Amino acid sequence: MTTTPATATTATATAVSTGSTTTPHASASGTWTLGGELTVNRVGFGAMRLPQRGEALVENAVPRDRDSAIAVLRKAVELGVNHIDTAAFYFSPTRSANELINSALGGSYPDDLVIATKVGPCRDASGAWGTHARTPAALRGQVEENLRQLGRDHLDVVNLRIVGTDSIAERFGALAELREAGLIRHLGVSNITPEQLAEAQAIAPVVCVQNMYGIGVRPEYEDFVRLCGTQGIAFVPFYAIAAAGRQGGATAPESPEVLAVAEAHGASAAQVRIAWTLHQGPHLLAIPGTGDPAHLAANVEAGGLRLTPEDLTLLNGLHHAPEAG
């Protein structure tokens, strides 16, 4: 089984407060190195929410103001974010996440910026969902589309997004060939099982796993999260804040446990959820997304929130509660 070496460092910042007058910086979250060469701060930015207001990934999404979206991206980089997660299927009727990233940062992309994208899911130009890309030709087409939209000659990380538990060998092998050709620098997998991860690793190095995970969400993934850490693979949870709200955002009432920890630290519930994610291991990377500058700053600030053993005991109890997940 092929593994990819990676390293992590942890910053020594103190607990944060939403009322802090100090400008937050993503370096407070510590760093992780993907594939032995791409070092990122552990609090990154997810671009799914950027093209629209309200629910993402729907045909009738309400487009976000373009100038404000571009400003948020530039502010993220200013705050030390150097890991952006995106996809060509992140778009609203008049906004595309990749186009916004290119407009905000392209032409002079920061040298340390790592852009991770994903392939597999398919939306046509109208926004309607189609059949997942399963052939080498279809996957190459999606890689080429990401390259074109981002204005780059290679992609830093490409995650193969999976639906189902069948073999991924042919699809991952197709991406491995594009990696050998220089179009892709590193490979990851998303929404997968441990068995599918092992299948991918037998073909080419895997630098990250993107699966749904958070407080009360998929507690059965605990062993999988730890497995990734022992193998030097970053675990990048999605919907860590939204939980069951998924692409609609955090819509459910917050739990008393999370609110209690938030109050103790002068933080928000979302910040506590981000901090808990980072406390699950040095290989966990947070990619909270927003189109709001204040939320962006709060998300970055959460990287410096240090939870106490008592906090973690309380939150871990919620995570493993029978009704969770």
mmCIF file of C-alpha atoms in Angstrom:
data_model
loop_
_atom_site.group_PDB
_atom_site.id
_atom_site.type_symbol
_atom_site.label_atom_id
_atom_site.label_comp_id
_atom_site.label_asym_id
_atom_site.label_seq_id
_atom_site.Cartn_x
_atom_site.Cartn_y
_atom_site.Cartn_z
ATOM 1 C CA MET A 1 0.000 0.000 0.000
ATOM 2 C CA THR A 2 1.371 3.373 -1.029
ATOM 3 C CA THR A 3 1.351 6.208 1.474
ATOM 4 C CA THR A 4 2.419 9.802 1.163
ATOM 5 C CA PRO A 5 4.519 11.411 3.895
ATOM 6 C CA ALA A 6 3.115 14.483 5.545
ATOM 7 C CA THR A 7 3.935 16.584 8.551
ATOM 8 C CA ALA A 8 2.042 18.888 10.843
ATOM 9 C CA THR A 9 2.843 21.648 13.257
ATOM 10 C CA THR A 10 0.600 23.138 15.901
ATOM 11 C CA ALA A 11 0.526 26.815 16.738
ATOM 12 C CA THR A 12 0.520 27.962 20.354
ATOM 13 C CA ALA A 13 -2.142 30.660 20.133
ATOM 14 C CA THR A 14 -4.427 31.228 23.104
ATOM 15 C CA ALA A 15 -8.210 30.993 23.177
ATOM 16 C CA VAL A 16 -10.033 33.423 20.912
ATOM 17 C CA SER A 17 -12.936 35.732 21.561
ATOM 18 C CA THR A 18 -15.352 37.079 19.005
ATOM 19 C CA GLY A 19 -14.762 40.485 20.542
ATOM 20 C CA SER A 20 -11.004 40.338 20.017
ATOM 21 C CA THR A 21 -9.329 43.431 18.609
ATOM 22 C CA THR A 22 -6.463 41.363 17.220
ATOM 23 C CA THR A 23 -6.640 40.594 13.519
ATOM 24 C CA PRO A 24 -6.992 36.810 13.196
ATOM 25 C CA HIS A 25 -4.551 34.851 11.057
ATOM 26 C CA ALA A 26 -4.894 31.320 9.731
ATOM 27 C CA SER A 27 -1.414 30.420 10.971
ATOM 28 C CA ALA A 28 -2.871 30.217 14.499
ATOM 29 C CA SER A 29 -4.367 26.867 13.472
ATOM 30 C CA GLY A 30 -0.980 25.291 12.781
ATOM 31 C CA THR A 31 0.058 23.729 9.487
ATOM 32 C CA TRP A 32 -0.092 20.456 7.585
ATOM 33 C CA THR A 33 2.011 19.423 4.602
ATOM 34 C CA LEU A 34 0.272 17.659 1.740
ATOM 35 C CA GLY A 35 2.368 15.196 -0.217
ATOM 36 C CA GLY A 36 5.541 16.274 1.525
ATOM 37 C CA GLU A 37 5.652 19.604 -0.323
ATOM 38 C CA LEU A 38 2.470 21.709 -0.065
ATOM 39 C CA THR A 39 2.280 23.286 3.390
ATOM 40 C CA VAL A 40 -1.087 24.804 4.278
ATOM 41 C CA ASN A 41 -2.569 26.447 7.337
ATOM 42 C CA ARG A 42 -5.113 24.112 8.867
ATOM 43 C CA VAL A 43 -7.974 26.589 8.534
ATOM 44 C CA GLY A 44 -8.735 26.985 4.854
ATOM 45 C CA PHE A 45 -11.687 28.197 2.806
ATOM 46 C CA GLY A 46 -14.448 26.267 1.083
ATOM 47 C CA ALA A 47 -15.825 27.968 -2.026
ATOM 48 C CA MET A 48 -19.163 26.126 -2.269
ATOM 49 C CA ARG A 49 -21.150 28.962 -0.664
ATOM 50 C CA LEU A 50 -19.397 31.736 -2.580
ATOM 51 C CA PRO A 51 -21.396 31.872 -5.873
ATOM 52 C CA GLN A 52 -24.803 32.332 -4.208
ATOM 53 C CA ARG A 53 -26.738 33.406 -1.143
ATOM 54 C CA GLY A 54 -28.694 30.714 0.635
ATOM 55 C CA GLU A 55 -28.694 27.104 -0.454
ATOM 56 C CA ALA A 56 -25.884 25.985 -2.745
ATOM 57 C CA LEU A 57 -25.895 23.482 -5.603
ATOM 58 C CA VAL A 58 -29.453 24.198 -6.736
ATOM 59 C CA GLU A 59 -30.620 25.453 -10.130
ATOM 60 C CA ASN A 60 -32.503 28.479 -8.771
ATOM 61 C CA ALA A 61 -29.750 29.693 -6.416
ATOM 62 C CA VAL A 62 -29.657 33.441 -5.749
ATOM 63 C CA PRO A 63 -26.347 34.766 -7.121
ATOM 64 C CA ARG A 64 -24.061 36.639 -4.736
ATOM 65 C CA ASP A 65 -22.798 40.112 -5.584
ATOM 66 C CA ARG A 66 -19.609 39.554 -7.592
ATOM 67 C CA ASP A 67 -17.560 42.349 -6.053
ATOM 68 C CA SER A 68 -18.332 41.204 -2.514
ATOM 69 C CA ALA A 69 -17.440 37.591 -3.365
ATOM 70 C CA ILE A 70 -14.112 38.675 -4.833
ATOM 71 C CA ALA A 71 -13.451 40.828 -1.774
ATOM 72 C CA VAL A 72 -14.031 37.854 0.522
ATOM 73 C CA LEU A 73 -11.509 35.747 -1.396
ATOM 74 C CA ARG A 74 -8.888 38.476 -1.247
ATOM 75 C CA LYS A 75 -9.571 38.979 2.458
ATOM 76 C CA ALA A 76 -9.148 35.243 3.053
ATOM 77 C CA VAL A 77 -5.666 35.331 1.568
ATOM 78 C CA GLU A 78 -4.892 38.477 3.568
ATOM 79 C CA LEU A 79 -5.843 36.551 6.728
ATOM 80 C CA GLY A 80 -3.391 33.782 5.897
ATOM 81 C CA VAL A 81 -5.701 31.285 4.217
ATOM 82 C CA ASN A 82 -3.609 29.340 1.710
ATOM 83 C CA HIS A 83 -5.880 26.341 1.102
ATOM 84 C CA ILE A 84 -9.007 26.891 -1.001
ATOM 85 C CA ASP A 85 -11.394 24.060 -1.815
ATOM 86 C CA THR A 86 -13.489 24.444 -4.962
ATOM 87 C CA ALA A 87 -15.097 22.615 -7.897
ATOM 88 C CA ALA A 88 -16.322 23.410 -11.402
ATOM 89 C CA PHE A 89 -19.840 22.382 -10.302
ATOM 90 C CA TYR A 90 -19.924 25.132 -7.666
ATOM 91 C CA PHE A 91 -21.948 27.749 -9.528
ATOM 92 C CA SER A 92 -25.189 29.732 -9.477
ATOM 93 C CA PRO A 93 -27.023 31.114 -12.539
ATOM 94 C CA THR A 94 -24.502 33.971 -12.947
ATOM 95 C CA ARG A 95 -21.589 33.121 -10.658
ATOM 96 C CA SER A 96 -18.922 30.408 -10.756
ATOM 97 C CA ALA A 97 -16.648 29.698 -7.791
ATOM 98 C CA ASN A 98 -13.696 28.957 -10.057
ATOM 99 C CA GLU A 99 -14.223 32.118 -12.096
ATOM 100 C CA LEU A 100 -14.435 34.173 -8.904
ATOM 101 C CA ILE A 101 -11.191 32.628 -7.609
ATOM 102 C CA ASN A 102 -9.479 33.337 -10.922
ATOM 103 C CA SER A 103 -10.745 36.919 -11.004
ATOM 104 C CA ALA A 104 -9.769 37.589 -7.390
ATOM 105 C CA LEU A 105 -6.392 35.880 -7.300
ATOM 106 C CA GLY A 106 -5.453 34.700 -10.795
ATOM 107 C CA GLY A 107 -2.606 36.193 -12.759
ATOM 108 C CA SER A 108 -0.705 36.548 -9.507
ATOM 109 C CA TYR A 109 -1.756 33.535 -7.456
ATOM 110 C CA PRO A 110 0.211 33.564 -4.161
ATOM 111 C CA ASP A 111 3.138 31.149 -4.306
ATOM 112 C CA ASP A 112 1.941 29.284 -1.213
ATOM 113 C CA LEU A 113 -1.716 29.023 -2.253
ATOM 114 C CA VAL A 114 -3.017 25.474 -2.680
ATOM 115 C CA ILE A 115 -6.231 25.128 -4.670
ATOM 116 C CA ALA A 116 -7.980 21.775 -4.299
ATOM 117 C CA THR A 117 -10.806 20.874 -6.631
ATOM 118 C CA LYS A 118 -12.921 17.788 -7.182
ATOM 119 C CA VAL A 119 -14.265 15.824 -10.107
ATOM 120 C CA GLY A 120 -16.955 13.210 -10.547
ATOM 121 C CA PRO A 121 -20.257 15.075 -9.993
ATOM 122 C CA CYS A 122 -21.723 16.550 -13.164
ATOM 123 C CA ARG A 123 -23.971 19.580 -13.693
ATOM 124 C CA ASP A 124 -24.947 20.857 -17.111
ATOM 125 C CA ALA A 125 -24.874 24.535 -18.054
ATOM 126 C CA SER A 126 -28.396 25.021 -16.696
ATOM 127 C CA GLY A 127 -27.344 23.737 -13.295
ATOM 128 C CA ALA A 128 -29.218 20.444 -13.574
ATOM 129 C CA TRP A 129 -27.437 17.388 -12.191
ATOM 130 C CA GLY A 130 -26.302 14.695 -14.585
ATOM 131 C CA THR A 131 -24.634 11.308 -14.334
ATOM 132 C CA HIS A 132 -21.339 11.141 -12.456
ATOM 133 C CA ALA A 133 -18.250 11.076 -14.646
ATOM 134 C CA ARG A 134 -17.035 7.483 -14.679
ATOM 135 C CA THR A 135 -14.931 7.197 -17.840
ATOM 136 C CA PRO A 136 -11.374 8.460 -18.358
ATOM 137 C CA ALA A 137 -12.592 10.800 -21.112
ATOM 138 C CA ALA A 138 -15.296 12.347 -18.920
ATOM 139 C CA LEU A 139 -12.918 12.796 -15.990
ATOM 140 C CA ARG A 140 -10.269 14.370 -18.190
ATOM 141 C CA GLY A 141 -12.918 16.760 -19.501
ATOM 142 C CA GLN A 142 -13.706 17.836 -15.952
ATOM 143 C CA VAL A 143 -10.023 18.307 -15.133
ATOM 144 C CA GLU A 144 -9.583 20.419 -18.268
ATOM 145 C CA GLU A 145 -12.627 22.505 -17.326
ATOM 146 C CA ASN A 146 -11.173 23.244 -13.890
ATOM 147 C CA LEU A 147 -7.856 24.197 -15.491
ATOM 148 C CA ARG A 148 -9.604 26.554 -17.898
ATOM 149 C CA GLN A 149 -11.807 28.196 -15.292
ATOM 150 C CA LEU A 150 -8.967 28.681 -12.811
ATOM 151 C CA GLY A 151 -6.527 29.864 -15.464
ATOM 152 C CA ARG A 152 -3.830 27.379 -14.473
ATOM 153 C CA ASP A 153 -1.636 24.880 -16.274
ATOM 154 C CA HIS A 154 -1.931 22.316 -13.474
ATOM 155 C CA LEU A 155 -4.175 21.595 -10.505
ATOM 156 C CA ASP A 156 -2.602 21.361 -7.057
ATOM 157 C CA VAL A 157 -4.983 18.714 -5.692
ATOM 158 C CA VAL A 158 -7.822 16.874 -7.411
ATOM 159 C CA ASN A 159 -10.250 14.867 -5.300
ATOM 160 C CA LEU A 160 -12.232 12.063 -6.901
ATOM 161 C CA ARG A 161 -15.750 12.425 -5.491
ATOM 162 C CA ILE A 162 -17.565 9.094 -5.192
ATOM 163 C CA VAL A 163 -21.177 8.033 -4.785
ATOM 164 C CA GLY A 164 -21.585 4.392 -3.810
ATOM 165 C CA THR A 165 -19.259 1.649 -2.641
ATOM 166 C CA ASP A 166 -18.284 0.042 -5.941
ATOM 167 C CA SER A 167 -14.731 -0.106 -7.311
ATOM 168 C CA ILE A 168 -12.999 3.205 -7.996
ATOM 169 C CA ALA A 169 -9.923 1.687 -9.657
ATOM 170 C CA GLU A 170 -10.691 2.735 -13.230
ATOM 171 C CA ARG A 171 -11.670 6.276 -12.275
ATOM 172 C CA PHE A 172 -8.785 6.843 -9.896
ATOM 173 C CA GLY A 173 -6.414 5.259 -12.400
ATOM 174 C CA ALA A 174 -7.528 7.786 -15.012
ATOM 175 C CA LEU A 175 -6.655 10.642 -12.658
ATOM 176 C CA ALA A 176 -3.338 8.983 -11.831
ATOM 177 C CA GLU A 177 -2.497 9.079 -15.541
ATOM 178 C CA LEU A 178 -3.296 12.806 -15.650
ATOM 179 C CA ARG A 179 -1.027 13.232 -12.636
ATOM 180 C CA GLU A 180 1.778 11.485 -14.487
ATOM 181 C CA ALA A 181 1.127 13.784 -17.461
ATOM 182 C CA GLY A 182 1.604 16.857 -15.230
ATOM 183 C CA LEU A 183 -1.972 18.168 -15.258
ATOM 184 C CA ILE A 184 -2.451 17.249 -11.595
ATOM 185 C CA ARG A 185 0.067 17.571 -8.793
ATOM 186 C CA HIS A 186 -1.593 15.490 -6.059
ATOM 187 C CA LEU A 187 -4.650 13.265 -5.700
ATOM 188 C CA GLY A 188 -7.317 12.872 -3.049
ATOM 189 C CA VAL A 189 -10.608 11.042 -2.643
ATOM 190 C CA SER A 190 -13.991 12.189 -1.338
ATOM 191 C CA ASN A 191 -17.047 10.508 0.170
ATOM 192 C CA ILE A 192 -15.285 7.166 0.271
ATOM 193 C CA THR A 193 -14.909 4.072 2.428
ATOM 194 C CA PRO A 194 -11.677 2.711 3.928
ATOM 195 C CA GLU A 195 -11.781 -0.066 1.336
ATOM 196 C CA GLN A 196 -11.971 2.457 -1.506
ATOM 197 C CA LEU A 197 -9.095 4.404 0.009
ATOM 198 C CA ALA A 198 -6.952 1.263 0.042
ATOM 199 C CA GLU A 199 -7.921 0.595 -3.566
ATOM 200 C CA ALA A 200 -6.824 4.092 -4.574
ATOM 201 C CA GLN A 201 -3.564 3.867 -2.627
ATOM 202 C CA ALA A 202 -2.612 0.740 -4.549
ATOM 203 C CA ILE A 203 -2.691 2.870 -7.713
ATOM 204 C CA ALA A 204 -1.149 6.201 -6.695
ATOM 205 C CA PRO A 205 -0.399 8.253 -3.538
ATOM 206 C CA VAL A 206 -3.407 9.814 -1.790
ATOM 207 C CA VAL A 207 -2.790 13.062 0.097
ATOM 208 C CA CYS A 208 -6.266 13.749 1.478
ATOM 209 C CA VAL A 209 -9.682 12.299 2.224
ATOM 210 C CA GLN A 210 -12.764 14.531 2.115
ATOM 211 C CA ASN A 211 -15.719 13.019 3.963
ATOM 212 C CA MET A 212 -18.686 14.442 5.847
ATOM 213 C CA TYR A 213 -17.733 14.705 9.513
ATOM 214 C CA GLY A 214 -18.293 16.938 12.535
ATOM 215 C CA ILE A 215 -19.755 17.032 16.034
ATOM 216 C CA GLY A 216 -22.584 14.499 16.006
ATOM 217 C CA VAL A 217 -21.988 13.713 12.347
ATOM 218 C CA ARG A 218 -20.717 10.284 11.319
ATOM 219 C CA PRO A 219 -19.220 9.214 14.662
ATOM 220 C CA GLU A 220 -18.704 5.819 13.040
ATOM 221 C CA TYR A 221 -15.870 7.430 11.061
ATOM 222 C CA GLU A 222 -13.653 7.694 14.152
ATOM 223 C CA ASP A 223 -11.429 4.755 13.222
ATOM 224 C CA PHE A 224 -11.229 5.975 9.633
ATOM 225 C CA VAL A 225 -10.158 9.443 10.779
ATOM 226 C CA ARG A 226 -7.410 7.897 12.913
ATOM 227 C CA LEU A 227 -6.342 5.578 10.084
ATOM 228 C CA CYS A 228 -5.775 8.558 7.812
ATOM 229 C CA GLY A 229 -3.627 10.188 10.479
ATOM 230 C CA THR A 230 -1.421 7.135 10.923
ATOM 231 C CA GLN A 231 -0.906 6.998 7.159
ATOM 232 C CA GLY A 232 -0.026 10.694 6.814
ATOM 233 C CA ILE A 233 -3.220 11.514 4.927
ATOM 234 C CA ALA A 234 -5.076 14.747 5.611
ATOM 235 C CA PHE A 235 -8.713 14.331 6.632
ATOM 236 C CA VAL A 236 -10.775 17.262 5.340
ATOM 237 C CA PRO A 237 -14.341 17.228 6.688
ATOM 238 C CA PHE A 238 -17.148 18.874 4.789
ATOM 239 C CA TYR A 239 -20.339 20.220 6.430
ATOM 240 C CA ALA A 240 -18.460 20.364 9.745
ATOM 241 C CA ILE A 241 -20.512 23.448 10.697
ATOM 242 C CA ALA A 242 -23.733 22.865 8.749
ATOM 243 C CA ALA A 243 -24.043 19.228 9.870
ATOM 244 C CA ALA A 244 -27.461 17.929 8.756
ATOM 245 C CA GLY A 245 -28.130 21.268 7.047
ATOM 246 C CA ARG A 246 -25.572 20.264 4.413
ATOM 247 C CA GLN A 247 -25.477 22.687 1.454
ATOM 248 C CA GLY A 248 -28.344 24.667 2.999
ATOM 249 C CA GLY A 249 -26.159 25.781 5.899
ATOM 250 C CA ALA A 250 -26.491 25.519 9.668
ATOM 251 C CA THR A 251 -30.264 25.722 10.015
ATOM 252 C CA ALA A 252 -31.018 23.449 13.000
ATOM 253 C CA PRO A 253 -31.113 24.793 16.593
ATOM 254 C CA GLU A 254 -27.693 24.532 18.226
ATOM 255 C CA SER A 255 -27.152 21.990 20.988
ATOM 256 C CA PRO A 256 -26.832 23.125 24.634
ATOM 257 C CA GLU A 257 -23.397 21.501 24.861
ATOM 258 C CA VAL A 258 -21.943 23.500 21.977
ATOM 259 C CA LEU A 259 -23.564 26.683 23.263
ATOM 260 C CA ALA A 260 -22.106 26.124 26.733
ATOM 261 C CA VAL A 261 -18.577 25.753 25.381
ATOM 262 C CA ALA A 262 -19.068 28.771 23.143
ATOM 263 C CA GLU A 263 -20.195 30.908 26.070
ATOM 264 C CA ALA A 264 -17.239 29.794 28.189
ATOM 265 C CA HIS A 265 -14.811 30.991 25.514
ATOM 266 C CA GLY A 266 -16.684 34.062 24.321
ATOM 267 C CA ALA A 267 -16.920 32.373 20.928
ATOM 268 C CA SER A 268 -19.684 31.411 18.523
ATOM 269 C CA ALA A 269 -21.114 27.920 18.069
ATOM 270 C CA ALA A 270 -19.608 27.766 14.576
ATOM 271 C CA GLN A 271 -16.173 28.576 15.999
ATOM 272 C CA VAL A 272 -16.524 25.778 18.538
ATOM 273 C CA ARG A 273 -17.418 23.321 15.784
ATOM 274 C CA ILE A 274 -14.367 24.355 13.757
ATOM 275 C CA ALA A 275 -12.122 24.122 16.815
ATOM 276 C CA TRP A 276 -13.452 20.668 17.715
ATOM 277 C CA THR A 277 -12.670 19.507 14.186
ATOM 278 C CA LEU A 278 -9.074 20.699 14.474
ATOM 279 C CA HIS A 279 -8.710 19.038 17.883
ATOM 280 C CA GLN A 280 -9.416 15.610 16.373
ATOM 281 C CA GLY A 281 -5.857 15.345 15.109
ATOM 282 C CA PRO A 282 -3.087 17.396 13.498
ATOM 283 C CA HIS A 283 -4.040 15.960 10.105
ATOM 284 C CA LEU A 284 -7.549 17.458 10.111
ATOM 285 C CA LEU A 285 -8.026 20.501 7.875
ATOM 286 C CA ALA A 286 -11.049 22.780 8.169
ATOM 287 C CA ILE A 287 -12.575 24.335 5.053
ATOM 288 C CA PRO A 288 -15.484 26.484 6.303
ATOM 289 C CA GLY A 289 -17.101 28.549 3.586
ATOM 290 C CA THR A 290 -18.866 31.893 3.609
ATOM 291 C CA GLY A 291 -19.509 34.961 1.524
ATOM 292 C CA ASP A 292 -19.589 37.243 4.553
ATOM 293 C CA PRO A 293 -16.374 39.052 5.635
ATOM 294 C CA ALA A 294 -17.299 38.949 9.331
ATOM 295 C CA HIS A 295 -18.005 35.216 9.197
ATOM 296 C CA LEU A 296 -14.731 34.718 7.337
ATOM 297 C CA ALA A 297 -12.762 36.477 10.066
ATOM 298 C CA ALA A 298 -14.565 34.485 12.765
ATOM 299 C CA ASN A 299 -13.838 31.206 10.959
ATOM 300 C CA VAL A 300 -10.151 32.048 10.699
ATOM 301 C CA GLU A 301 -10.110 33.156 14.328
ATOM 302 C CA ALA A 302 -11.487 29.750 15.365
ATOM 303 C CA GLY A 303 -8.147 28.248 14.425
ATOM 304 C CA GLY A 304 -6.719 29.783 17.587
ATOM 305 C CA LEU A 305 -9.445 28.501 19.905
ATOM 306 C CA ARG A 306 -7.956 25.972 22.336
ATOM 307 C CA LEU A 307 -10.582 23.734 23.892
ATOM 308 C CA THR A 308 -10.004 22.398 27.400
ATOM 309 C CA PRO A 309 -10.139 18.703 28.320
ATOM 310 C CA GLU A 310 -13.507 19.411 29.945
ATOM 311 C CA ASP A 311 -14.770 21.033 26.741
ATOM 312 C CA LEU A 312 -13.689 18.034 24.713
ATOM 313 C CA THR A 313 -15.296 15.579 27.116
ATOM 314 C CA LEU A 314 -18.593 17.434 26.824
ATOM 315 C CA LEU A 315 -18.452 17.742 23.034
ATOM 316 C CA ASN A 316 -17.259 14.177 22.512
ATOM 317 C CA GLY A 317 -20.215 12.979 24.566
ATOM 318 C CA LEU A 318 -22.515 14.887 22.210
ATOM 319 C CA HIS A 319 -20.669 13.487 19.202
ATOM 320 C CA HIS A 320 -21.221 9.904 20.330
ATOM 321 C CA ALA A 321 -24.751 10.361 21.689
ATOM 322 C CA PRO A 322 -27.210 7.749 20.316
ATOM 323 C CA GLU A 323 -29.284 10.392 18.544
ATOM 324 C CA ALA A 324 -26.207 11.967 16.910
ATOM 325 C CA GLY A 325 -25.328 11.315 13.263
#
